[in-house]
Tab-separated table of C-alpha atoms in Angstrom:
chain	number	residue	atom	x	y	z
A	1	UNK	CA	-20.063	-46.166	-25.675
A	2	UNK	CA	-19.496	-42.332	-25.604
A	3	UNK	CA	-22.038	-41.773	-22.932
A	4	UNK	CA	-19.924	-44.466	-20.752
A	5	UNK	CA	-16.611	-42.458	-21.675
A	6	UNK	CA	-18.313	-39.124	-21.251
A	7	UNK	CA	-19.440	-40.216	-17.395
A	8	UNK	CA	-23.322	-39.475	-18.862
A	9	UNK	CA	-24.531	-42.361	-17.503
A	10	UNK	CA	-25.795	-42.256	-13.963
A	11	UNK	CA	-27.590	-45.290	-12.760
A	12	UNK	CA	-24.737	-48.064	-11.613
A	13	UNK	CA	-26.816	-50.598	-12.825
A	14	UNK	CA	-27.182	-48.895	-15.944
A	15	UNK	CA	-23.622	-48.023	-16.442
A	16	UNK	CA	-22.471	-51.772	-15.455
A	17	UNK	CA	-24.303	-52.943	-18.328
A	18	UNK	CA	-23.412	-50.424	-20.897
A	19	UNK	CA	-19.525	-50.724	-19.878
A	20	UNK	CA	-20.067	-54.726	-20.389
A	21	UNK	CA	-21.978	-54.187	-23.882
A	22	UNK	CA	-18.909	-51.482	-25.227
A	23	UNK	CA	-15.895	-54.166	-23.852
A	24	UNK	CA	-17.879	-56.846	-26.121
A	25	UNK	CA	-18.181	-54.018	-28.613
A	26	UNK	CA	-14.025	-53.731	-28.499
A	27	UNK	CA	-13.180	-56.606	-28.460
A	28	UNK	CA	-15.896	-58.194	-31.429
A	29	UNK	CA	-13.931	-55.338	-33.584
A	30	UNK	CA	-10.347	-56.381	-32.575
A	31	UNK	CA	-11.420	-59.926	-33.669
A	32	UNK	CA	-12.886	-58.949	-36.785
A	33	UNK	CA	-10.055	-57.339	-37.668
A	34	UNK	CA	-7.669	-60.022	-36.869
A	35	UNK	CA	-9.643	-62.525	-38.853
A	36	UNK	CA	-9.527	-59.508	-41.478
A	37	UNK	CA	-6.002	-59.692	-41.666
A	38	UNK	CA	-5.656	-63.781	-41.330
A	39	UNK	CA	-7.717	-63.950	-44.976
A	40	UNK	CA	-5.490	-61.423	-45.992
A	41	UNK	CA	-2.971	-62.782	-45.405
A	42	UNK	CA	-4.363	-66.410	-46.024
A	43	UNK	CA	-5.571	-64.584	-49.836
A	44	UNK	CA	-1.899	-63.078	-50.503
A	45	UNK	CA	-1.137	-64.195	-53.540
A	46	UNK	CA	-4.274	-63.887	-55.028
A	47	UNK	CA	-4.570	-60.407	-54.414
A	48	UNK	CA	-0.691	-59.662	-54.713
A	49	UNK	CA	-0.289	-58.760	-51.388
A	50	UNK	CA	3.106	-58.691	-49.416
A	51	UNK	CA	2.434	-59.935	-46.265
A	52	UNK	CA	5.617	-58.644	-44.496
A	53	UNK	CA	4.188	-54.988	-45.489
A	54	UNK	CA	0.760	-54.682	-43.571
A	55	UNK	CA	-0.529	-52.009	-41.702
A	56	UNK	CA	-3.779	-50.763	-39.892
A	57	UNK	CA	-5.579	-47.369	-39.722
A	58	UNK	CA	-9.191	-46.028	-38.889
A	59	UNK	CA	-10.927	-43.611	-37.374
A	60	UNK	CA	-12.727	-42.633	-33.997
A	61	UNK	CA	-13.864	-46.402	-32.840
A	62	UNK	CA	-11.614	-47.926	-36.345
A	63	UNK	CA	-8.719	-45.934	-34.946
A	64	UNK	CA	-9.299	-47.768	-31.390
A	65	UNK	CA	-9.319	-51.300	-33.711
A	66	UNK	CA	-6.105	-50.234	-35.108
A	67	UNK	CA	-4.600	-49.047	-31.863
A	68	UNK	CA	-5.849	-52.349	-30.358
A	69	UNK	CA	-4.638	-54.811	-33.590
A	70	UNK	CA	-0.951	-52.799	-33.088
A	71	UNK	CA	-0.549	-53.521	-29.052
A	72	UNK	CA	-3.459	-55.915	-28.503
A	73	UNK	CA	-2.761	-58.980	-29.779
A	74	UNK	CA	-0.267	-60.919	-27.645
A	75	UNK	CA	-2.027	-60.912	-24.958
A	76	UNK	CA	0.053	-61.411	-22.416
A	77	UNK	CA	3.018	-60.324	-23.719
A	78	UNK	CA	5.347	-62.060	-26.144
A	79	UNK	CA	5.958	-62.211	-29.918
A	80	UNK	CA	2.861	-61.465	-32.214
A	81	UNK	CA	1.709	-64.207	-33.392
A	82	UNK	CA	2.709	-64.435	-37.295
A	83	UNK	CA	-0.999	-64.429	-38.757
A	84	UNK	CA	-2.223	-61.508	-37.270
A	85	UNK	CA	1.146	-58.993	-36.979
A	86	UNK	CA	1.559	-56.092	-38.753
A	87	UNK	CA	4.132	-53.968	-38.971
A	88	UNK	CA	2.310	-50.088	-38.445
A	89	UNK	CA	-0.576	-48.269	-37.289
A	90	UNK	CA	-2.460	-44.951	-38.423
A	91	UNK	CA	-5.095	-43.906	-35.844
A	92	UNK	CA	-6.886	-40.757	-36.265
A	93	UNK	CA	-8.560	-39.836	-32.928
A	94	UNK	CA	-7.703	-43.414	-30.883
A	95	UNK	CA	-5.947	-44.884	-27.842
A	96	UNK	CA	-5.474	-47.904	-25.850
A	97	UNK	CA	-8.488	-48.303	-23.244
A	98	UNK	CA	-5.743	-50.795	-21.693
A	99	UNK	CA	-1.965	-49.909	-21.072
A	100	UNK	CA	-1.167	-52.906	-19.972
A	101	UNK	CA	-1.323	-54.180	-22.812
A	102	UNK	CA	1.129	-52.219	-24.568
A	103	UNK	CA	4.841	-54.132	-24.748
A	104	UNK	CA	7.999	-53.862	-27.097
A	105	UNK	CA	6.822	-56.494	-29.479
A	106	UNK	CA	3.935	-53.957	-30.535
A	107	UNK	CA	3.822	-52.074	-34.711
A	108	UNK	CA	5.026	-48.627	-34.256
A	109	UNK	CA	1.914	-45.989	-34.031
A	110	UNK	CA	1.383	-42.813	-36.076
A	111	UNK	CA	-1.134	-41.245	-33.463
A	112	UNK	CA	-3.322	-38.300	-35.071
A	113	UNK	CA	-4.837	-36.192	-32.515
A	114	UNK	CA	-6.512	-33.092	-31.618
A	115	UNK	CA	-6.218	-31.565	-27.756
A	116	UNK	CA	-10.085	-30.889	-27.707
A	117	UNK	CA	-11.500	-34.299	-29.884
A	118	UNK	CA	-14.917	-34.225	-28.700
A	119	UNK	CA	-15.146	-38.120	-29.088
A	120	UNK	CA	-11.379	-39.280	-27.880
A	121	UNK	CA	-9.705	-37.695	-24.686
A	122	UNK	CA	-6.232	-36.313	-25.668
A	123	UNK	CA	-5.092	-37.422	-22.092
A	124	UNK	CA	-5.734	-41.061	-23.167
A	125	UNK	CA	-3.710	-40.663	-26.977
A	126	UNK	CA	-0.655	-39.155	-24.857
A	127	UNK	CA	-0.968	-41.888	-22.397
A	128	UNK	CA	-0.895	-44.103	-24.990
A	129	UNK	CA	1.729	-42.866	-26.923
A	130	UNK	CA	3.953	-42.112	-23.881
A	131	UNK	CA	3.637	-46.006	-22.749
A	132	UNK	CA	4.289	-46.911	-26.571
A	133	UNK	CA	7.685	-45.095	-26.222
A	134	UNK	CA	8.228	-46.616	-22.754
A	135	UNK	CA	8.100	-50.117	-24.150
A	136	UNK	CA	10.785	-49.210	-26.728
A	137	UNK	CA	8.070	-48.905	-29.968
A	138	UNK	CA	8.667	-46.295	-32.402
A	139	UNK	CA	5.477	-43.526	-31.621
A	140	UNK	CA	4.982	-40.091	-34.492
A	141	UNK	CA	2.564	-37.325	-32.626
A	142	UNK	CA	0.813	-35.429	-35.306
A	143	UNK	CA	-0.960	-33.196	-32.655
A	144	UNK	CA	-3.200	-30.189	-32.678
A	145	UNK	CA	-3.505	-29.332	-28.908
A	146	UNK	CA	-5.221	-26.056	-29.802
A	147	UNK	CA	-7.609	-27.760	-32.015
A	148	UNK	CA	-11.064	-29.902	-31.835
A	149	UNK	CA	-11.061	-32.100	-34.424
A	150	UNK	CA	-12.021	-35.320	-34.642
A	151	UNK	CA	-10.544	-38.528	-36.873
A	152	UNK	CA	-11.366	-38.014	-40.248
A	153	UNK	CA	-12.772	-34.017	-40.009
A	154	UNK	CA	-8.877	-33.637	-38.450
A	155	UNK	CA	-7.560	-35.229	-40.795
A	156	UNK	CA	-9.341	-33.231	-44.146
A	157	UNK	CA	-8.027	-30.151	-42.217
A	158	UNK	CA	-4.228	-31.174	-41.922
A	159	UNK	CA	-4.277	-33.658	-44.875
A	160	UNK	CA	-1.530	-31.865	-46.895
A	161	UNK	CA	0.835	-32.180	-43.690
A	162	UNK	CA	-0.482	-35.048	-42.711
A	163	UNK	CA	0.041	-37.098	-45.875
A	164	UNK	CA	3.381	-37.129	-46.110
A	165	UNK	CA	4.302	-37.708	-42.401
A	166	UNK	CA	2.081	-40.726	-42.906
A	167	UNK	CA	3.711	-41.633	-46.172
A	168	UNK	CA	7.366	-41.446	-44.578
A	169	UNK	CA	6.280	-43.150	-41.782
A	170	UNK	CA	4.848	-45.965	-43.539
A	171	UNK	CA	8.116	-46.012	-45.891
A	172	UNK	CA	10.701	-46.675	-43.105
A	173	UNK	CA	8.200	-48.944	-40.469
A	174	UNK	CA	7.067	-51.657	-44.020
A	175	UNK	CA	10.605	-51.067	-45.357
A	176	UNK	CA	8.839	-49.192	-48.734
């Protein structure tokens, strides 16, 4: 799917089928991780989980799964429904391929980002995060303009700053 982002594809034909294959790509991983968090959630007390504390994170294509899990799963619009809602979202080096998805009933995002992420335009992570704040949901920027970095190479880099913004973040969005 990077060649499709990047424009390196050429041939129309080509690039119609390669956009289809990384939309079934997205959207297979958004599933997987909402049936991920139904057994969670479904396993609870087995596993001594608190189920009004859950949050997502990833990296590079898992950050777009968490971005997407966050803002992607009332379609529509609406409440989240119960099973699948969680209550933050750590992306290193991910955005929303769809704005209009983004409304206020989305988990508050924790967006790490570098301005020259080989993988992850910055211009879509500030899109992202300014339409996150435009629907009312609580957005952190930990961002490196300057920098290249990308999801977890960022985040070894920055990890001492970066843990602790995380940590406080999680603390006041799952009420820690």
């Amino acid at each position: 799917c990077q060649e499709v982002q990047d424009g390196k594809i050429t041939d129309p034909a080509q690039l119609v089928i390669e956009t289809a294959r990384c939309k079934r790509a997205i959207t297979t991983a958004h599933t997987d991780a909402l049936t991920a968090i139904r057994w969670i959630r479904a396993n609870a007390a087995t596993y001594g989980v608190d189920t009004t504390r859950i949050a997502v994170g990833g990296g590079s294509a898992g950050a777009v799964t968490a971005v997407n899990v966050a803002q992607w799963s009332n379609p529509g619009g609406g409440p989240v429904p119960a099973d699948v809602k969680v209550r933050a979202a750590l992306p290193m080096s991910g955005c929303q391929y769809d704005l209009t998805q983004i409304d206020a009933n989305d988990a508050p995002i924790s967006f790490l980002a570098s301005g020259g992420d080989p993988a992850v335009p910055y211009s879509c992570v500030t899109a992202t995060a300014d339409a996150t704040e435009a629907a009312d949901t609580d957005v952190e920027r930990i961002n490196y303009p300057t920098e290249s970095g990308h999801a977890q190479a960022l985040y070894k880099i920055h990890q001492a700053e970066v843990d602790p913004l995380w940590e406080a973040f999680l603390v006041t969005h799952l009420g820690l």
